[in-house]
Tab-separated table of C-alpha atoms and ligand atoms in Angstrom:
chain	number	residue	atom	x	y	z
A	1	MET	CA	5.331	-7.294	31.971
A	2	ASP	CA	2.258	-5.199	30.854
A	3	LEU	CA	1.139	-7.776	28.172
A	4	VAL	CA	2.051	-11.296	27.312
A	5	VAL	CA	0.814	-13.667	24.319
A	6	ARG	CA	0.814	-16.610	23.959
A	7	ASN	CA	0.193	-19.404	22.763
A	8	ALA	CA	1.356	-17.320	19.098
A	9	ARG	CA	3.583	-18.858	15.842
A	10	LEU	CA	5.794	-16.040	14.492
A	11	ARG	CA	6.199	-16.485	10.208
A	12	GLY	CA	9.214	-18.472	9.816
A	13	GLU	CA	9.487	-19.900	12.813
A	14	SER	CA	8.097	-23.697	14.541
A	15	GLY	CA	6.475	-24.389	17.427
A	16	SER	CA	3.849	-22.024	19.211
A	17	LYS	CA	5.492	-18.965	20.828
A	18	GLU	CA	5.341	-16.616	23.769
A	19	ILE	CA	5.614	-12.715	23.776
A	20	ALA	CA	6.619	-10.865	26.382
A	21	VAL	CA	5.463	-6.738	25.507
A	22	ARG	CA	7.646	-3.450	28.294
A	23	ASP	CA	7.371	-0.151	28.244
A	24	GLY	CA	5.743	-0.336	24.502
A	25	ARG	CA	9.080	-2.564	23.139
A	26	VAL	CA	9.534	-6.298	22.402
A	27	ALA	CA	11.413	-7.428	25.371
A	28	ALA	CA	11.031	-11.636	25.334
A	29	ILE	CA	10.018	-13.857	22.804
A	30	GLY	CA	10.570	-17.608	23.990
A	31	GLU	CA	8.549	-21.281	23.601
A	32	ARG	CA	7.663	-20.535	27.466
A	33	LEU	CA	8.262	-17.323	29.078
A	34	ALA	CA	7.838	-17.453	32.922
A	35	VAL	CA	6.363	-14.351	33.568
A	36	GLN	CA	3.663	-11.858	34.596
A	37	ALA	CA	1.422	-9.528	33.264
A	38	GLU	CA	-1.088	-7.076	32.990
A	39	ARG	CA	-2.695	-8.229	30.007
A	40	GLU	CA	-2.539	-12.348	28.760
A	41	ILE	CA	-3.964	-12.826	25.164
A	42	ASP	CA	-3.756	-16.485	23.688
A	43	ALA	CA	-3.500	-16.156	20.296
A	44	GLY	CA	-4.701	-20.025	20.151
A	45	GLY	CA	-2.198	-21.715	17.465
A	46	ASN	CA	-2.511	-17.804	15.449
A	47	LEU	CA	0.094	-16.331	13.338
A	48	VAL	CA	1.291	-13.534	15.142
A	49	SER	CA	3.515	-10.430	12.044
A	50	ALA	CA	4.285	-7.323	11.632
A	51	PRO	CA	1.984	-5.128	11.519
A	52	PHE	CA	-0.279	-4.527	7.642
A	53	VAL	CA	1.786	-1.874	5.423
A	54	ASP	CA	-0.419	0.295	2.893
A	55	PRO	CA	2.308	2.159	1.292
A	56	HIS	CA	0.244	3.666	-1.709
A	57	LEU	CA	-3.037	5.713	-1.074
A	58	HIS	CA	-4.380	7.865	-1.880
A	59	LEU	CA	-6.631	9.720	1.478
A	60	ASP	CA	-7.067	12.725	-0.029
A	61	ALA	CA	-10.022	11.104	-2.231
A	62	VAL	CA	-11.155	7.891	0.011
A	63	LEU	CA	-15.006	7.876	0.229
A	64	THR	CA	-15.340	10.432	-2.368
A	65	VAL	CA	-17.162	7.457	-4.801
A	66	GLY	CA	-20.119	9.445	-6.579
A	67	SER	CA	-19.353	12.861	-5.786
A	68	PRO	CA	-19.943	14.621	-7.959
A	69	ARG	CA	-20.832	11.792	-10.371
A	70	PHE	CA	-19.132	8.490	-11.096
A	71	ASN	CA	-17.390	6.573	-13.296
A	72	GLU	CA	-19.110	5.137	-16.103
A	73	SER	CA	-16.007	4.777	-18.443
A	74	GLY	CA	-14.091	3.079	-15.334
A	75	THR	CA	-10.631	4.555	-17.189
A	76	LEU	CA	-7.674	6.588	-15.429
A	77	LEU	CA	-8.596	9.494	-17.378
A	78	GLU	CA	-12.332	9.872	-16.364
A	79	GLY	CA	-11.027	9.335	-12.938
A	80	ILE	CA	-8.489	12.128	-13.174
A	81	ALA	CA	-11.337	14.081	-14.500
A	82	ILE	CA	-14.010	13.383	-11.937
A	83	TRP	CA	-10.831	14.780	-9.351
A	84	GLY	CA	-10.405	17.739	-11.496
A	85	GLU	CA	-14.343	18.295	-11.145
A	86	ARG	CA	-14.199	17.803	-6.851
A	87	ARG	CA	-11.404	19.476	-6.305
A	88	PRO	CA	-12.221	23.367	-6.535
A	89	SER	CA	-14.298	23.051	-3.533
A	90	LEU	CA	-12.770	20.654	-1.294
A	91	LYS	CA	-12.410	21.630	2.462
A	92	LYS	CA	-9.286	20.699	4.838
A	93	ASP	CA	-12.231	19.696	7.390
A	94	GLU	CA	-14.207	17.435	4.681
A	95	VAL	CA	-10.403	15.273	3.927
A	96	LEU	CA	-9.777	15.549	7.394
A	97	ARG	CA	-13.399	13.436	8.077
A	98	ASN	CA	-12.979	10.925	5.053
A	99	ALA	CA	-8.974	10.548	5.320
A	100	ARG	CA	-9.536	9.977	9.244
A	101	GLU	CA	-12.027	7.280	8.843
A	102	ALA	CA	-10.058	5.518	6.364
A	103	VAL	CA	-7.088	5.760	8.404
A	104	LEU	CA	-9.137	3.634	11.180
A	105	TRP	CA	-10.617	1.249	8.557
A	106	GLU	CA	-7.013	-0.252	7.228
A	107	VAL	CA	-5.642	-0.163	11.710
A	108	ALA	CA	-8.824	-2.126	12.078
A	109	ASN	CA	-7.673	-4.219	9.085
A	110	GLY	CA	-3.616	-4.207	10.981
A	111	VAL	CA	-2.920	-1.588	8.972
A	112	GLN	CA	-0.136	0.429	11.304
A	113	PHE	CA	1.983	2.245	8.351
A	114	ILE	CA	1.142	4.741	5.127
A	115	ARG	CA	2.365	6.190	2.938
A	116	THR	CA	-0.691	8.594	1.298
A	117	HIS	CA	-0.400	10.845	-1.547
A	118	ALA	CA	-1.925	14.778	-1.137
A	119	ASP	CA	-2.478	16.512	-5.264
A	120	THR	CA	-0.459	19.585	-4.977
A	121	THR	CA	-2.725	20.437	-8.236
A	122	ASP	CA	-4.829	23.196	-6.438
A	123	SER	CA	-3.362	26.415	-5.008
A	124	ALA	CA	-5.378	26.029	-1.901
A	125	LEU	CA	-3.194	23.208	-0.955
A	126	VAL	CA	-6.368	22.348	1.192
A	127	THR	CA	-5.252	18.188	0.779
A	128	VAL	CA	-1.482	18.457	2.106
A	129	GLU	CA	-2.364	20.978	5.306
A	130	ALA	CA	-5.461	18.105	5.838
A	131	LEU	CA	-2.793	14.893	5.796
A	132	VAL	CA	0.642	16.923	6.970
A	133	GLU	CA	-1.894	17.484	10.051
A	134	LEU	CA	-3.803	13.936	10.418
A	135	ARG	CA	-0.078	12.942	10.561
A	136	GLU	CA	0.530	13.670	13.316
A	137	GLU	CA	-2.941	12.647	14.751
A	138	MET	CA	-3.443	9.425	14.126
A	139	LYS	CA	0.455	8.968	15.428
A	140	ASP	CA	-0.966	6.911	18.065
A	141	VAL	CA	-2.499	4.099	15.519
A	142	ALA	CA	-0.217	4.578	12.387
A	143	GLU	CA	3.314	6.458	11.737
A	144	ILE	CA	1.656	8.126	8.051
A	145	GLN	CA	3.908	9.492	4.784
A	146	VAL	CA	2.946	12.583	2.879
A	147	VAL	CA	4.365	12.279	-0.374
A	148	ALA	CA	3.769	15.812	-2.205
A	149	PHE	CA	1.382	14.595	-5.565
A	150	PRO	CA	0.987	16.476	-8.582
A	151	GLN	CA	-1.822	14.863	-9.116
A	152	ASP	CA	-1.673	16.642	-13.283
A	153	GLY	CA	1.730	16.865	-13.543
A	154	ILE	CA	4.330	19.642	-13.364
A	155	PHE	CA	3.981	21.291	-16.461
A	156	THR	CA	0.789	21.659	-17.581
A	157	PHE	CA	0.081	24.392	-15.593
A	158	PRO	CA	1.804	27.505	-14.487
A	159	GLU	CA	2.058	26.920	-10.435
A	160	GLY	CA	2.570	22.961	-11.040
A	161	GLU	CA	6.225	23.774	-10.191
A	162	ALA	CA	6.044	26.683	-7.347
A	163	ASN	CA	2.815	24.482	-5.604
A	164	LEU	CA	5.460	20.935	-5.361
A	165	ARG	CA	8.002	23.476	-3.614
A	166	ARG	CA	5.251	24.723	-1.865
A	167	ALA	CA	4.031	21.122	-0.459
A	168	LEU	CA	7.688	20.436	1.082
A	169	ASP	CA	7.957	23.851	2.555
A	170	MET	CA	4.766	22.620	4.024
A	171	GLY	CA	6.486	19.205	5.041
A	172	CYS	CA	5.617	16.188	3.149
A	173	ASP	CA	7.879	13.702	2.693
A	174	CYS	CA	8.653	12.543	-0.932
A	175	VAL	CA	8.382	13.677	-3.345
A	176	GLY	CA	6.116	12.561	-6.187
A	177	ALA	CA	5.508	13.015	-10.130
A	178	ILE	CA	3.532	11.981	-12.424
A	179	PRO	CA	5.106	12.072	-15.544
A	180	HIS	CA	2.600	9.921	-17.980
A	181	ILE	CA	0.860	12.737	-17.606
A	182	GLU	CA	2.840	15.754	-19.159
A	183	PHE	CA	2.589	16.776	-22.379
A	184	THR	CA	5.028	15.679	-23.801
A	185	ARG	CA	7.930	12.774	-23.214
A	186	GLU	CA	10.660	15.386	-22.900
A	187	ASP	CA	8.440	16.535	-19.873
A	188	GLY	CA	7.724	13.403	-18.216
A	189	VAL	CA	11.741	13.409	-18.013
A	190	ARG	CA	12.130	16.982	-16.595
A	191	SER	CA	8.957	16.552	-13.797
A	192	VAL	CA	11.464	12.826	-13.177
A	193	GLU	CA	14.382	14.647	-13.004
A	194	LEU	CA	13.173	17.851	-10.769
A	195	ALA	CA	11.506	15.163	-8.527
A	196	PHE	CA	15.222	14.046	-8.144
A	197	GLU	CA	16.604	17.214	-7.773
A	198	LEU	CA	13.917	18.646	-5.552
A	199	ALA	CA	14.492	15.193	-2.931
A	200	GLU	CA	17.981	15.652	-2.731
A	201	GLN	CA	17.634	19.514	-2.113
A	202	TYR	CA	14.480	18.385	1.062
A	203	GLY	CA	16.331	15.722	2.237
A	204	ARG	CA	13.281	13.780	1.244
A	205	LEU	CA	11.780	10.131	-0.535
A	206	VAL	CA	10.818	9.837	-3.949
A	207	ASP	CA	7.568	8.170	-5.375
A	208	ILE	CA	6.799	8.778	-8.344
A	209	HIS	CA	3.616	7.555	-10.603
A	210	CYS	CA	5.486	5.919	-13.231
A	211	ASP	CA	3.748	4.571	-16.141
A	212	GLU	CA	0.309	4.156	-15.097
A	213	THR	CA	-0.695	3.833	-18.512
A	214	GLY	CA	-1.147	0.315	-20.596
A	215	ASP	CA	0.735	2.675	-23.179
A	216	ASP	CA	3.821	1.216	-23.815
A	217	GLN	CA	5.472	3.839	-25.249
A	218	SER	CA	5.507	4.745	-21.834
A	219	ARG	CA	9.179	4.904	-20.520
A	220	PHE	CA	9.272	7.152	-17.429
A	221	VAL	CA	10.754	3.455	-14.891
A	222	GLU	CA	14.229	3.542	-17.333
A	223	VAL	CA	14.503	7.278	-16.530
A	224	MET	CA	14.062	6.849	-12.756
A	225	ALA	CA	16.328	3.304	-12.503
A	226	LYS	CA	19.129	5.331	-13.951
A	227	LEU	CA	18.886	8.561	-11.835
A	228	ALA	CA	18.219	6.353	-8.266
A	229	ILE	CA	21.686	4.526	-9.328
A	230	ALA	CA	23.123	8.156	-10.631
A	231	THR	CA	22.363	10.005	-6.709
A	232	GLY	CA	22.737	7.109	-5.541
A	233	MET	CA	19.156	7.167	-3.999
A	234	GLY	CA	18.828	3.787	-4.447
A	235	SER	CA	16.400	2.281	-2.194
A	236	ALA	CA	15.241	6.086	-1.822
A	237	VAL	CA	13.654	5.856	-4.248
A	238	THR	CA	9.688	3.585	-5.009
A	239	ALA	CA	8.221	4.279	-8.514
A	240	SER	CA	4.624	3.379	-7.954
A	241	HIS	CA	2.421	1.146	-10.987
A	242	THR	CA	4.586	0.860	-14.067
A	243	THR	CA	2.217	-1.108	-15.113
A	244	ALA	CA	3.029	-0.069	-18.860
A	245	MET	CA	5.962	-2.676	-18.046
A	246	HIS	CA	3.273	-5.553	-18.813
A	247	ASN	CA	3.103	-4.242	-21.890
A	248	TYR	CA	6.599	-3.823	-22.826
A	249	ASN	CA	8.265	-6.148	-25.673
A	250	ASN	CA	10.204	-8.420	-23.448
A	251	ASP	CA	12.896	-8.336	-24.378
A	252	TYR	CA	13.115	-4.978	-23.218
A	253	ALA	CA	11.325	-5.780	-19.791
A	254	LEU	CA	14.310	-8.079	-19.440
A	255	LYS	CA	17.093	-5.251	-19.837
A	256	LEU	CA	14.887	-2.886	-17.524
A	257	MET	CA	14.972	-6.393	-14.682
A	258	GLY	CA	18.798	-6.410	-14.226
A	259	ILE	CA	18.487	-2.193	-14.174
A	260	PHE	CA	16.400	-1.614	-11.518
A	261	ARG	CA	17.824	-4.665	-9.645
A	262	ARG	CA	21.559	-2.459	-9.566
A	263	ALA	CA	19.318	0.043	-8.885
A	264	LYS	CA	18.206	-1.325	-5.707
A	265	MET	CA	14.838	1.410	-6.031
A	266	ASN	CA	11.231	-0.703	-4.528
A	267	PHE	CA	8.215	-0.996	-6.779
A	268	ILE	CA	4.710	-0.203	-5.594
A	269	THR	CA	1.745	-2.682	-7.492
A	270	ALA	CA	-1.673	-1.457	-7.035
A	271	PRO	CA	-4.123	-4.873	-7.554
A	272	PHE	CA	-7.522	-2.738	-7.051
A	273	ASP	CA	-7.332	-0.130	-9.295
A	274	ASN	CA	-4.950	-1.456	-11.584
A	275	SER	CA	-7.468	-4.002	-12.343
A	276	VAL	CA	-9.321	-1.920	-13.033
A	277	LEU	CA	-7.813	1.579	-14.430
A	278	GLN	CA	-5.199	-0.014	-16.837
A	279	ASN	CA	-6.239	-1.161	-20.565
A	280	ARG	CA	-9.478	-0.333	-20.969
A	281	THR	CA	-8.530	0.647	-24.694
A	282	ASP	CA	-8.651	-3.670	-25.721
A	283	GLY	CA	-11.459	-4.910	-26.283
A	284	TYR	CA	-10.659	-8.487	-26.148
A	285	PRO	CA	-8.407	-10.195	-25.601
A	286	ARG	CA	-7.846	-8.530	-22.749
A	287	ARG	CA	-4.338	-7.220	-21.302
A	288	ARG	CA	-4.332	-8.043	-17.127
A	289	GLY	CA	-3.388	-3.892	-15.932
A	290	HIS	CA	-0.620	-4.800	-13.270
A	291	THR	CA	3.809	-4.634	-13.157
A	292	ARG	CA	5.387	-7.754	-13.768
A	293	VAL	CA	5.018	-8.567	-10.600
A	294	ASP	CA	6.108	-11.685	-10.329
A	295	GLU	CA	9.498	-11.172	-12.796
A	296	LEU	CA	10.476	-8.203	-11.178
A	297	ASP	CA	9.950	-10.104	-7.552
A	298	ALA	CA	12.075	-13.440	-9.302
A	299	ALA	CA	14.705	-10.954	-10.135
A	300	GLY	CA	15.534	-9.634	-6.274
A	301	VAL	CA	13.521	-6.838	-6.876
A	302	ASN	CA	11.811	-5.372	-3.950
A	303	VAL	CA	8.017	-5.587	-5.209
A	304	SER	CA	4.997	-3.905	-2.847
A	305	ILE	CA	1.331	-3.709	-2.650
A	306	GLY	CA	-0.542	-0.814	-2.453
A	307	HIS	CA	-4.721	-0.460	-1.864
A	308	ASP	CA	-4.592	2.971	-3.956
A	309	SER	CA	-7.520	3.942	-3.621
A	310	ILE	CA	-11.311	3.302	-1.167
A	311	MET	CA	-14.043	4.202	-3.416
A	312	ASP	CA	-12.682	7.034	-4.711
A	313	PRO	CA	-13.086	7.996	-8.918
A	314	TRP	CA	-10.920	5.537	-10.000
A	315	TYR	CA	-12.028	2.930	-7.820
A	316	PRO	CA	-15.388	2.166	-6.183
A	317	MET	CA	-15.010	-0.424	-4.132
A	318	GLY	CA	-12.541	-0.849	-0.798
A	319	ARG	CA	-12.186	-1.337	2.837
A	320	GLY	CA	-8.957	-0.660	3.217
A	321	SER	CA	-7.828	-4.456	3.661
A	322	MET	CA	-4.431	-5.529	2.496
A	323	LEU	CA	-5.719	-8.795	2.700
A	324	ALA	CA	-8.540	-8.284	-0.323
A	325	ALA	CA	-5.390	-6.564	-2.032
A	326	ALA	CA	-3.214	-9.316	-1.893
A	327	ASN	CA	-5.498	-12.184	-2.552
A	328	LEU	CA	-6.799	-10.274	-5.970
A	329	LEU	CA	-3.086	-9.598	-7.103
A	330	MET	CA	-2.295	-13.396	-6.070
A	331	HIS	CA	-5.295	-13.940	-8.765
A	332	THR	CA	-4.250	-11.764	-11.659
A	333	ALA	CA	-0.996	-12.110	-10.990
A	334	HIS	CA	-0.723	-15.734	-11.581
A	335	MET	CA	0.389	-16.088	-8.206
A	336	SER	CA	-0.822	-18.974	-6.740
A	337	GLY	CA	1.873	-21.009	-6.575
A	338	ARG	CA	2.546	-22.093	-2.730
A	339	GLU	CA	6.027	-20.389	-2.085
A	340	ARG	CA	4.794	-17.010	-4.033
A	341	ILE	CA	1.498	-17.426	-1.422
A	342	ARG	CA	4.291	-16.934	0.765
A	343	ARG	CA	6.052	-13.997	-1.459
A	344	LEU	CA	2.845	-11.974	-1.143
A	345	PHE	CA	2.689	-11.640	2.684
A	346	ASP	CA	5.639	-10.509	2.429
A	347	MET	CA	4.575	-7.563	-0.312
A	348	ILE	CA	1.935	-6.384	2.139
A	349	THR	CA	4.418	-6.914	5.256
A	350	ASP	CA	8.616	-6.422	4.804
A	351	ASN	CA	8.216	-6.079	1.608
A	352	SER	CA	6.345	-2.340	2.075
A	353	ALA	CA	8.373	-1.703	4.961
A	354	THR	CA	11.451	-1.947	2.915
A	355	THR	CA	9.991	0.820	0.770
A	356	MET	CA	8.858	3.276	3.312
A	357	GLY	CA	12.221	3.031	5.053
A	358	VAL	CA	11.000	1.476	8.568
A	359	ARG	CA	12.667	-1.537	8.771
A	360	ASP	CA	14.536	-0.215	11.091
A	361	ARG	CA	11.384	-0.240	13.554
A	362	TYR	CA	9.183	-2.875	12.108
A	363	GLY	CA	9.407	-6.483	12.888
A	364	VAL	CA	8.745	-8.743	15.848
A	365	ARG	CA	11.760	-9.300	17.182
A	366	PRO	CA	13.089	-8.155	21.292
A	367	GLY	CA	13.841	-4.469	21.305
A	368	ALA	CA	12.014	-3.518	18.130
A	369	PRO	CA	8.345	-1.644	19.436
A	370	ALA	CA	5.406	-3.791	20.068
A	371	ASP	CA	2.735	-2.895	16.574
A	372	PHE	CA	1.901	-6.477	15.520
A	373	VAL	CA	-1.038	-7.502	14.435
A	374	ILE	CA	-2.273	-11.318	15.752
A	375	LEU	CA	-4.483	-13.214	12.592
A	376	ASP	CA	-7.838	-15.339	13.192
A	377	ALA	CA	-5.404	-18.201	10.535
A	378	PRO	CA	-2.769	-19.882	11.884
A	379	ASP	CA	-0.376	-18.859	8.858
A	380	GLU	CA	0.384	-16.720	5.647
A	381	PHE	CA	-1.820	-19.104	3.212
A	382	GLU	CA	-4.326	-18.745	5.174
A	383	ALA	CA	-4.536	-15.446	6.447
A	384	LEU	CA	-4.472	-14.633	2.676
A	385	ARG	CA	-7.520	-17.312	1.603
A	386	LEU	CA	-10.291	-16.431	4.026
A	387	GLN	CA	-8.234	-12.503	4.107
A	388	SER	CA	-8.930	-13.261	7.562
A	389	GLU	CA	-9.918	-10.469	10.406
A	390	CYS	CA	-7.049	-8.858	12.331
A	391	LEU	CA	-8.423	-10.517	15.885
A	392	PHE	CA	-6.099	-8.203	18.501
A	393	VAL	CA	-3.476	-4.819	16.656
A	394	VAL	CA	-1.849	-4.059	18.665
A	395	ARG	CA	0.150	-0.605	18.696
A	396	GLY	CA	3.249	0.024	21.101
A	397	GLY	CA	2.396	-2.596	23.490
A	398	ALA	CA	-0.989	-1.399	23.829
A	399	VAL	CA	-4.640	-3.420	22.471
A	400	VAL	CA	-5.852	-0.676	19.609
A	401	CYS	CA	-8.498	-2.763	17.735
A	402	GLU	CA	-10.015	-6.476	18.810
A	403	THR	CA	-12.433	-8.149	16.783
A	404	ALA	CA	-15.340	-10.596	17.404
A	405	PRO	CA	-15.083	-12.485	14.019
A	406	ALA	CA	-18.116	-13.300	12.513
A	407	LYS	CA	-20.071	-17.007	13.957
A	408	ARG	CA	-22.265	-18.892	11.165
A	409	ARG	CA	-24.444	-21.091	12.798
A	410	LEU	CA	-26.079	-23.348	10.052
A	411	LEU	CA	-29.098	-25.098	10.224
A	412	ARG	CA	-30.486	-28.392	8.994
A	413	ASN	CA	-32.261	-31.540	9.504
A	414	GLY	CA	-32.900	-30.155	13.143
A	415	ALA	CA	-29.758	-30.097	13.941
A	416	ALA	CA	-27.265	-26.780	14.390
A	417	ARG	CA	-23.206	-26.785	13.386
A	418	GLU	CA	-20.771	-23.841	12.961
A	419	VAL	CA	-19.653	-23.346	9.657
A	420	ASP	CA	-15.691	-21.533	9.824
A	421	PHE	CA	-14.680	-22.440	5.857
A	422	ARG	CA	-12.013	-24.667	7.468
A	423	ILE	CA	-10.823	-27.748	6.624
A	424	PRO	CA	-12.193	-30.236	9.818
A	425	PRO	CA	-9.647	-32.557	12.288
A	426	LYS	CA	-10.541	-35.431	10.665
B	501	FE2	FE1	-2.005	6.098	-7.281
């Protein structure tokens, strides 16, 4: 064997497990494997999980916070305006440099699957060129999908539709739209229809920034659901954000849940951005910004979590940690029940892998690619509570990142002891 991980815990299984890896794939999993390997890793009783998945990230804008200025109002619209000021001067090398760095941050945090959005507004399509190139460059550490994303709308300027088509010709994996930014409801509906038409024509997936507003009259997600059913595209369809759903009346939301389940479409919520961007006009009381995560999940709809921004005009913070994103959502979405916390972990792993359509090559099981992370925590609960480090990130059987957790030596009354934020044994 090339690698054996011993003393590991696996999700949903009791007892200690060993994982053997050969030729880039998981060769065997058992309680005690009589194998030798070139490298052995003692997982120390920690959780070994399939890698984290970030199905929604704007890599063309990462690490640009403050350039040309900070978003002082904190709104989505000021963020779009700042990005619009920056966009004409974008250089491919700079986009690539920032995006590459952000991908490596995510990899160090255990992410190996990323869906990113490339803005198609500027006709130079520098962002598309850069991210399609990055997709190939980063294959050793992460699988990347690129969405052709019309940030300023498709029908709000003459080149909108042509740019979207050109981005697909350049190799984008998914078709995007942003119907709530179009000038009229009719244009918004047409933009969703066009995204589906192009996805069918080009054989691509659909991922639409849908109803990312506090406006309870923004109802484009119903159009997406109808088309997901009518075209049979189902699980190839993803609605990102849908924050307006938070503010829908409950009767309308209840009706939608059944349609979504029938549509088999996916949802992505973005705790970092949605918690600061949406419902900014509320004053007090102040509604929360995210979609109806618990209701969608309870209705059997696939919900996943995206990081969305890392230090850009929309969200000034972030370090590429999906555990941090899920931890935030636990608070804002009232997901603090034991079972709900387990579901949060699903939303940054299995559910997001479903959204990206990569389940055939995802998961810690014999025969699958040896892509996994060894967390500094024994289970999902502790991983989320501690926002734990990934001690090891393994991709295709190779260790691509190792992390030494911080050690804290507390000095008190002349004695020293370590603090690791865990309940000490009795
Ligand atoms: Fe987004």
